[in-house]
Coordinates of C-alpha atoms and ligand atoms in Angstrom, one line a residue:
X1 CA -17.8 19.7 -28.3
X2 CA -20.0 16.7 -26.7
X3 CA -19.0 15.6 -23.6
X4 CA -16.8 12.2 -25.4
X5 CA -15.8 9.9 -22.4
X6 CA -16.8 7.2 -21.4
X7 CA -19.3 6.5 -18.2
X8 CA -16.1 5.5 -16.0
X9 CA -14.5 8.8 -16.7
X10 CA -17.2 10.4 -14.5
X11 CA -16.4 8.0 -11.6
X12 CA -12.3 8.0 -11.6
X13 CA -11.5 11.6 -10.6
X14 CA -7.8 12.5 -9.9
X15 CA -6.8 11.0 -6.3
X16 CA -7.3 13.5 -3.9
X17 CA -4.2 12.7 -2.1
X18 CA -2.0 13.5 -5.6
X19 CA -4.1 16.8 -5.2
X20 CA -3.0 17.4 -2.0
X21 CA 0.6 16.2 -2.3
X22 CA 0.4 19.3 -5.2
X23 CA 0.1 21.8 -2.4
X24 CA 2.2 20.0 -0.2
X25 CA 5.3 20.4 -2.6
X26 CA 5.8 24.1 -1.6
X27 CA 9.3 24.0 0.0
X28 CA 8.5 25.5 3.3
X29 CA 5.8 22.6 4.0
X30 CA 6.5 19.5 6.2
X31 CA 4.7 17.2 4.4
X32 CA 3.5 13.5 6.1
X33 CA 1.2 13.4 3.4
X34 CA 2.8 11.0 0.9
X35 CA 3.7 8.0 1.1
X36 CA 7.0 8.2 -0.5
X37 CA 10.0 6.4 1.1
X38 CA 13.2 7.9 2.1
X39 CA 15.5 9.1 -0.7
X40 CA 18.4 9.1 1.2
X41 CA 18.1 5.4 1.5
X42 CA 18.0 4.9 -2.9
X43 CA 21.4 3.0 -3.4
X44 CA 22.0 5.5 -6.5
X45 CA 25.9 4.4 -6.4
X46 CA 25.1 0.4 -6.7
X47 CA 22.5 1.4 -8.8
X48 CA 24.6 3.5 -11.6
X49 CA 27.1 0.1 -10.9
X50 CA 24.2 -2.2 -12.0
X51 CA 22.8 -0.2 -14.8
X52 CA 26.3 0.2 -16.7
X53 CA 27.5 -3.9 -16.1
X54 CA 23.9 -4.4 -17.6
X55 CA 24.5 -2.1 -20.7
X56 CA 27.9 -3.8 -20.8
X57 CA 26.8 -7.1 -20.5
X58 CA 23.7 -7.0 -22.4
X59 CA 22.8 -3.5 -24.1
X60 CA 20.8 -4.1 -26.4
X61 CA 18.4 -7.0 -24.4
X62 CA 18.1 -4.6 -22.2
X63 CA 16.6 -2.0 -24.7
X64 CA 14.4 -4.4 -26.6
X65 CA 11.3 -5.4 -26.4
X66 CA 10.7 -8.2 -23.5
X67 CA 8.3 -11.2 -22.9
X68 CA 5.1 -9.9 -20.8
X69 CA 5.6 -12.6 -18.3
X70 CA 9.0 -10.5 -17.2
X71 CA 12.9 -11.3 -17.3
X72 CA 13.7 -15.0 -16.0
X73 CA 16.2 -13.8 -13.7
X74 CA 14.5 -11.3 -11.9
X75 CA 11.2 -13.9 -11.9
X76 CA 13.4 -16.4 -9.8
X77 CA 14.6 -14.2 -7.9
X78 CA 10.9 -13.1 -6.6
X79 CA 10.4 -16.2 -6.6
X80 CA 13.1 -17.5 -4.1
X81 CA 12.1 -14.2 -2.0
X82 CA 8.7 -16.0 -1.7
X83 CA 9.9 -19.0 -0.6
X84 CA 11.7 -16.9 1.9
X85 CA 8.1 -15.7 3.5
X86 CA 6.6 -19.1 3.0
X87 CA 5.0 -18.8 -0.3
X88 CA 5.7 -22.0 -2.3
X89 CA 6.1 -21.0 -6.0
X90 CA 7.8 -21.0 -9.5
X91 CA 8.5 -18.5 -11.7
X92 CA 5.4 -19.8 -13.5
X93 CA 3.5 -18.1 -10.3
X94 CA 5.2 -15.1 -11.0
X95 CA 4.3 -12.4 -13.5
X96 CA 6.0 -9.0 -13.7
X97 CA 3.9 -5.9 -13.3
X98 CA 4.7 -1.8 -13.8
X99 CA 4.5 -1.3 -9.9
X100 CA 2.0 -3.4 -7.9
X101 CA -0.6 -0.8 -9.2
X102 CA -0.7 -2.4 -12.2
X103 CA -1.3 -5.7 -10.4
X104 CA -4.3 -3.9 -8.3
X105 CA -5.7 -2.4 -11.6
X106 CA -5.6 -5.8 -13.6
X107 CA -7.6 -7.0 -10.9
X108 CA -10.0 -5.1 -11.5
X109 CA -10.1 -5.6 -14.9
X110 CA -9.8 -9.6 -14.9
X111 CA -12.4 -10.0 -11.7
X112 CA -14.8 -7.1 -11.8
X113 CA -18.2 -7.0 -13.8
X114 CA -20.2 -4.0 -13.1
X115 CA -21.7 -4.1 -9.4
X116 CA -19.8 -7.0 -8.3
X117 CA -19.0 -6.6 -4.8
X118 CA -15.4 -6.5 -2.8
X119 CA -15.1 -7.3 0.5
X120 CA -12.0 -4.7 1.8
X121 CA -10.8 -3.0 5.4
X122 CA -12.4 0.0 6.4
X123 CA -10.3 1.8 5.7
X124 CA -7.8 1.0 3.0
X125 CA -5.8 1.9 0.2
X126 CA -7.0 5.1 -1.9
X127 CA -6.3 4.0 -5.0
X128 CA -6.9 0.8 -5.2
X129 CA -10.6 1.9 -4.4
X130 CA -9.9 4.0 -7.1
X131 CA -8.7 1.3 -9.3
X132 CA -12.1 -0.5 -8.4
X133 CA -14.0 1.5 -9.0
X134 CA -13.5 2.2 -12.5
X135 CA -14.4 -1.2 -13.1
X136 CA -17.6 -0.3 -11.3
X137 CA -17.5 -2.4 -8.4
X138 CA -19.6 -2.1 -5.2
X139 CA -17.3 -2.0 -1.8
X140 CA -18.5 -3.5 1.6
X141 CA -16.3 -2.3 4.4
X142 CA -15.1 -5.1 7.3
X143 CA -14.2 -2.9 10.6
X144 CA -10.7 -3.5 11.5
X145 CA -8.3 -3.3 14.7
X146 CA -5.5 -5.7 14.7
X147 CA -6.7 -5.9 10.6
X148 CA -10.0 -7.2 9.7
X149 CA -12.6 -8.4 12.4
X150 CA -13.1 -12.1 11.4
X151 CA -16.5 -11.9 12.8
X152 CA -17.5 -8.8 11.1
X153 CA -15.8 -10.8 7.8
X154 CA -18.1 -13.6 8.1
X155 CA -21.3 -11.6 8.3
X156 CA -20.5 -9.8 5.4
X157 CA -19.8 -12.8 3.4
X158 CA -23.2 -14.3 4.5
X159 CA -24.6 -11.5 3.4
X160 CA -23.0 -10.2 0.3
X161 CA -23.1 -13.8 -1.6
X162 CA -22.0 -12.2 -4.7
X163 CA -18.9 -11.2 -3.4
X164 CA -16.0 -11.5 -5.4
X165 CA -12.7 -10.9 -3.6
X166 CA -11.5 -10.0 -0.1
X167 CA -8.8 -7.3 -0.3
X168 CA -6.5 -7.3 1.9
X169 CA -3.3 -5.0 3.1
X170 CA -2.3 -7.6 6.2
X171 CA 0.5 -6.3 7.0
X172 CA 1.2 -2.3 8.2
X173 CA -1.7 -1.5 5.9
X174 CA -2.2 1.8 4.0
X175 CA -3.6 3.9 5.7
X176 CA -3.7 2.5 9.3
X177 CA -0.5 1.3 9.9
X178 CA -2.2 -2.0 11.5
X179 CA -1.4 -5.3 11.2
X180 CA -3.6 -8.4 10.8
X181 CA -2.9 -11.0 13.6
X182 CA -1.9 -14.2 12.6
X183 CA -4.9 -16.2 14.6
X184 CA -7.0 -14.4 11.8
X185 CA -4.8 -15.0 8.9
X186 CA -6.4 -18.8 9.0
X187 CA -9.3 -17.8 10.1
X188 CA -9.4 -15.6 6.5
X189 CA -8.5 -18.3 4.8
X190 CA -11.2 -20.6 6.2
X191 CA -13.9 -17.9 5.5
X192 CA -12.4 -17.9 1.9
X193 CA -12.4 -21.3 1.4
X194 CA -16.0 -22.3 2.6
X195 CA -17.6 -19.2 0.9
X196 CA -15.6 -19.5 -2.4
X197 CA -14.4 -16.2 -2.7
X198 CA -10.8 -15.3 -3.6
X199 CA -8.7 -13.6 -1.3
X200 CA -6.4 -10.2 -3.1
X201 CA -3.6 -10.2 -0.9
X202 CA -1.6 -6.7 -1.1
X203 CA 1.6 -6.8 0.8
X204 CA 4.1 -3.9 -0.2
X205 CA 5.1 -3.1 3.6
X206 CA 5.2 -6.6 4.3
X207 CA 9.3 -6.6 4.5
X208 CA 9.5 -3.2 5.7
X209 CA 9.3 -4.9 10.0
X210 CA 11.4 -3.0 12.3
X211 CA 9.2 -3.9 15.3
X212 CA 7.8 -7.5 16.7
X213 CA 7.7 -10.6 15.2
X214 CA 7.8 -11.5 11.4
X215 CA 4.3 -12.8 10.3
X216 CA 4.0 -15.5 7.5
X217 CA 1.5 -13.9 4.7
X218 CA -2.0 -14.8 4.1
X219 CA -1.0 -16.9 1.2
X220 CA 1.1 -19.5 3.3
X221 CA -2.3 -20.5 4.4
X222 CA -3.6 -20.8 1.3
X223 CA -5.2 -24.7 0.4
X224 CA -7.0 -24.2 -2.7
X225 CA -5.3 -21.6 -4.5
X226 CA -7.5 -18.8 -3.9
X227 CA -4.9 -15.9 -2.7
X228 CA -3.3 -13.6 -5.1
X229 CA -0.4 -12.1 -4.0
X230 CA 0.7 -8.8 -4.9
X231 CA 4.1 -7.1 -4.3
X232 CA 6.3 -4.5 -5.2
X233 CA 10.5 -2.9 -4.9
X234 CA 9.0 0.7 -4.6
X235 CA 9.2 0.1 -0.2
X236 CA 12.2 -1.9 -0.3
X237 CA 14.8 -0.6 -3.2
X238 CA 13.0 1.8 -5.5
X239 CA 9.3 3.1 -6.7
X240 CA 10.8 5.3 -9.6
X241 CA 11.5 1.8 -11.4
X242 CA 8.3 0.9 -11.0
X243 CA 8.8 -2.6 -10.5
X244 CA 5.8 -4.7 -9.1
X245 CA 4.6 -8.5 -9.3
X246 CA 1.8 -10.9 -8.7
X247 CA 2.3 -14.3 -7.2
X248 CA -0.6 -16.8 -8.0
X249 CA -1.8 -19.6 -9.1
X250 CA -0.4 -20.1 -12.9
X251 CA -4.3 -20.4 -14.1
X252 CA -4.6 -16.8 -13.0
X253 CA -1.4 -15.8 -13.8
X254 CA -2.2 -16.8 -17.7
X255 CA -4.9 -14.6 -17.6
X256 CA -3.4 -12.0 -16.3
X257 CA -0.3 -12.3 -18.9
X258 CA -3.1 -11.7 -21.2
X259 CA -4.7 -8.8 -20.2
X260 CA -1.2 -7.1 -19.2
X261 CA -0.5 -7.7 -22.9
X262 CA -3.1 -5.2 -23.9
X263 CA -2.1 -2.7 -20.9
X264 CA 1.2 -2.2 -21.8
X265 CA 3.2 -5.4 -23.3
X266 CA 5.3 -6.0 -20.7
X267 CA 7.3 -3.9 -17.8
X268 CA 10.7 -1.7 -18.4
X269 CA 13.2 -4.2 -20.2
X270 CA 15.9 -2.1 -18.5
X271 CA 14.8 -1.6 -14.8
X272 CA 14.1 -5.3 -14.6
X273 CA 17.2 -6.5 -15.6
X274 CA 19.1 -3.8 -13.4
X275 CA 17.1 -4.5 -10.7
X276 CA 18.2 -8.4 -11.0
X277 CA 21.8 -7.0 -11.6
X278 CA 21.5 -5.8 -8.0
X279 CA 20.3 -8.7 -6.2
X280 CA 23.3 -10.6 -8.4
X281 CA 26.3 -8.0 -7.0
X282 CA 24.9 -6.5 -3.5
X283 CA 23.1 -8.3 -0.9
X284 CA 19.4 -6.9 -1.0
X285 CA 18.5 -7.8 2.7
X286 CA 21.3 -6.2 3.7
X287 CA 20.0 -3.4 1.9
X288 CA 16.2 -3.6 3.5
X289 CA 18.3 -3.8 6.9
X290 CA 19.3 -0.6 6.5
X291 CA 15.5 0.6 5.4
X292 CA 14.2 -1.0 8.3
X293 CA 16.7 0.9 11.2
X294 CA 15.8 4.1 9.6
X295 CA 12.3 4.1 9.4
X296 CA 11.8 2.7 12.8
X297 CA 14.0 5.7 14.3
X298 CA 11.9 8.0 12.2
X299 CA 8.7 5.9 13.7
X300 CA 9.8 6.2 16.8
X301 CA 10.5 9.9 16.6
X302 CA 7.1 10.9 15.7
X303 CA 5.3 8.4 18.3
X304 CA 7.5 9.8 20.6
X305 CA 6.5 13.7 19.6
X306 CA 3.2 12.9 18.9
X307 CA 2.8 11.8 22.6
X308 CA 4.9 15.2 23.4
X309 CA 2.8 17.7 21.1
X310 CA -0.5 16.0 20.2
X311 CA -3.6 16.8 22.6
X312 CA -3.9 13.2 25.2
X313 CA -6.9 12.5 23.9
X314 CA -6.4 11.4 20.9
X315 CA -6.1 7.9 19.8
X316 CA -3.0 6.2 17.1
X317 CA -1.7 3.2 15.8
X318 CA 1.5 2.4 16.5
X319 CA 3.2 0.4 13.8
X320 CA 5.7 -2.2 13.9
X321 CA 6.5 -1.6 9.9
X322 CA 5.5 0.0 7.3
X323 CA 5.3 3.9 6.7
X324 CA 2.2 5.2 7.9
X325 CA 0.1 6.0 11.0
X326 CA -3.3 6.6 11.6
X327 CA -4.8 9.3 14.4
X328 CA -8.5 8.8 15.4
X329 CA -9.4 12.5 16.4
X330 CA -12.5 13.1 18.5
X331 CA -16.2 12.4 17.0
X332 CA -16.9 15.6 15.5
X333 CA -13.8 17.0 14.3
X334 CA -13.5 16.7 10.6
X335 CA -10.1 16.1 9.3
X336 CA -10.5 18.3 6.2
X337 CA -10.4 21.5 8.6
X338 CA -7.4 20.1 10.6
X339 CA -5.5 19.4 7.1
X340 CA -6.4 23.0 6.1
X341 CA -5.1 24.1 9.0
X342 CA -2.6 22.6 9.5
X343 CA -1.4 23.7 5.7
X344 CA -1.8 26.8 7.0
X345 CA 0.9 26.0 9.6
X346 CA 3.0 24.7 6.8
X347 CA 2.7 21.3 7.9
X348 CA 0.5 19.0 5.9
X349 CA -0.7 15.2 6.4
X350 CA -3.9 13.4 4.7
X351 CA -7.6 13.5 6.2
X352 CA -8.6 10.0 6.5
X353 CA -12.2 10.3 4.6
X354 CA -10.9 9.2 1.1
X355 CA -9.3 6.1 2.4
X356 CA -13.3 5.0 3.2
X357 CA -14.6 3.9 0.0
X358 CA -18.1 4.5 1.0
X359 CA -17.1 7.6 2.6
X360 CA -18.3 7.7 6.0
X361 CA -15.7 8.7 8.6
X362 CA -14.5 12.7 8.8
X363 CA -12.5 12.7 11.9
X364 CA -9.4 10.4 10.7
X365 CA -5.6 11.3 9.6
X366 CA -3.0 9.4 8.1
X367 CA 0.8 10.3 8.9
X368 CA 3.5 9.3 7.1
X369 CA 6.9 9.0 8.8
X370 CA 9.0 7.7 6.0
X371 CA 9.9 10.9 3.8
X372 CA 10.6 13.5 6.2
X373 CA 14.4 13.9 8.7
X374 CA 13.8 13.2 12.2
X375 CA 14.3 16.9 13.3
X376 CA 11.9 17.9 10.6
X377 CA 9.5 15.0 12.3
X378 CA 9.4 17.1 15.6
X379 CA 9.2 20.1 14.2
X380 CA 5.9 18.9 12.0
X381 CA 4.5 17.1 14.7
X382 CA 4.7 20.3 17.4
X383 CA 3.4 22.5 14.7
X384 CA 0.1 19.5 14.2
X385 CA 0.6 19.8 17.8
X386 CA -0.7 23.3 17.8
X387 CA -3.1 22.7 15.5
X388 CA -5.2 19.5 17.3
X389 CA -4.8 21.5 20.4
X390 CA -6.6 24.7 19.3
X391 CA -9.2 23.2 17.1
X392 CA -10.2 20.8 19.6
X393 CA -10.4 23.4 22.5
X394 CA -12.8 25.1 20.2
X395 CA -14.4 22.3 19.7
X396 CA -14.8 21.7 23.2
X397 CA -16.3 25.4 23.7
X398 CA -19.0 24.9 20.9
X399 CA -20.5 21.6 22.9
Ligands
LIG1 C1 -1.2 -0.8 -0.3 C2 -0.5 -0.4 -1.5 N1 -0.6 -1.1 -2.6 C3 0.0 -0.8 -3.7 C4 0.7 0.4 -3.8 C5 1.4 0.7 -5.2 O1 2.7 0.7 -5.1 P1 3.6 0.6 -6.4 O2 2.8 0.7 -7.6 O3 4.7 1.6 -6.3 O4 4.2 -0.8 -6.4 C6 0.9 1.2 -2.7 C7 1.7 2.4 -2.8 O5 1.8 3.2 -1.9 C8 0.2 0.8 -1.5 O6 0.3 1.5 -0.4

């Protein structure tokens, strides 16, 4: 048979961290390669509570069909939760999505002609790249420290006038683990404003803080309307749900009501009503409380091995939320060879070069803290430890 698929078939491969999460399944492996949150921390008792006073309550509701716009209940209660982080809105601002993925992807689909260009961090979020790209779009990379370099920002928007959207993971962003400082929060906003581009603002760690002081989002700066806000349960109750949504301006959200029609109709009847169920009979903050404690032990555990195990030179992020962090290795070393490595040590994490969606830099690593126990977080980390510290010697002898 002819090769049948289409062009973008050819550009979307498989994410080659799901391809390395494969390997990483093998029982023996310490894995910091995924991003996935604690399972100890999935209220499973509330949860089976929820589910059965929803099939009680409302059974068959539950299993029918629903409107694409999401369940009312579960809209204001996003809704209030925005007001919470300064986000004026209504539930006409808020549309239910299957994960925020399926926020990033109809993005992509509503905003993107081929070549259009998008203005993100360097580095950021594989598959949203991914997501991108298969609507052909063009990335310009801004350098980032404490989150994008406004300066850098501003060039690139003088010189990319076609630019489309900013994207933006503010706060403890995937992969870094880096926050954007508030100073340049405005300053993002200006730059939006007086170049007329919108800003995509994707903020699943956002609530996940276990360290410094609470940030408002981009959004609360916004003056014209220009940020979309995406968000998702998958850090703060559950990702199995797949429970996502998109805050913006109810022009957009229209649009996108449309084009999620043709994706998929609308998002799980059932989890979103459970999920409201929840927030109705437990206290959800009190629940993210709970998230927050044990990831910053966990966080605090591998900072404190890394500094233990890892070689001293060596630079990291050290995040005040979120679930990742991000090691800077020497100029020289590629990552790919450490992850091997390492794998061979039966730890894994992920080489940084994917997260760059023009692919430059080899000799990054992303860690994730969230998924493993603490003493399974040394024990990783003084296995890396070995690793780094033989690979770079060798390095070191080659020079
Ligand atoms: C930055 C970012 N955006 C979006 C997502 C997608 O999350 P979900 O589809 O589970 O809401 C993730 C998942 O890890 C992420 O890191």
């Amino acid at each position: 048979m002819k090769n049948k698929f289409a062009e973008r078939a050819r550009i979307v491969k498989s994410s080659e961290t799901r391809e390395i999460l494969k390997v990483t399944e093998r029982p023996e492996v310490i894995s910091f390669a995924g991003g996935l949150p604690a399972p100890e921390l999935f209220p499973v008792e509330n949860l089976k509570n929820a589910c059965n006073a929803v099939l009680d309550e409302e059974g068959a509701a539950s299993l029918q069909y629903g409107t694409t716009e999401g369940y009312i209940p579960l809209r204001e209660a996003i809704s209030h939760r925005m007001k919470g982080i300064g986000i004026n809105s209504t539930i006409k601002n808020v549309l239910i999505t299957s994960g925020s993925q399926q926020a990033i992807d109809l993005t992509g689909r509503l905003f993107i002609n081929e070549g259009y260009t998008i203005i993100c961090e360097s580095p950021t979020y594989l598959a949203a790249i991914n997501a991108f790209k298969s609507y052909d779009a063009k990335f310009v990379e801004v350098v980032m420290d404490d989150g994008m370099v406004m300066e850098e920002l501003e060039k690139k928007l003088n010189n990319h006038p076609d630019t489309k959207f900013i994207y933006t993971i503010p706060d403890f962003q995937n992969p870094t683990g880096r926050t954007l400082k508030l100073e340049r929060r405005k300053r993002m906003i200006e730059l939006a404003n007086q170049y007329d581009v919108l800003i995509v603002e994707d903020n699943p760690y956002g609530a996940v803080r276990f360290a410094g002081e609470e940030l408002p989002p981009v959004k609360h700066f916004d003056t014209e309307n220009r940020v979309i806000y995406i968000s998702t349960f998958s850090k703060i109750f559950t990702p199995g749900l797949r429970l996502g949504w998109i805050c913006a301006d109810e022009t957009f959200i229209e649009k996108y009501v449309a084009f999620k029609q043709t994706a998929d109709l609308h998002t799980d009847s059932l989890a979103q009503r459970i999920t409201a169920k929840y927030m109705e009979i437990y206290d959800m903050e009190e629940h993210i409380k709970k998230i927050k404690a044990v990831y910053k032990t966990k966080c605090t555990e591998m900072m404190r091995s890394m500094k233990e195990f890892f070689p001293k030179n060596l630079s990291y992020s050290e995040p005040e939320g979120g679930l990742f962090i991000w090691v800077e290795l020497p100029e020289g070393i590629d990552s790919t060879h450490i992850f091997t490595e390492c794998l061979k040590n039966n730890v894994a994490c992920v080489p940084g070069t994917p997260f760059f969606p023009n692919g430059t830099q080899k000799n990054t690593l992303r860690l994730n803290y969230s998924n493993m126990s603490n003493e399974k977080i040394i024990e990783g980390i003084k296995r890396m430890g070995e690793v780094l510290h033989r690979e770079l010697e060798k390095e070191l002898t080659l020079l």
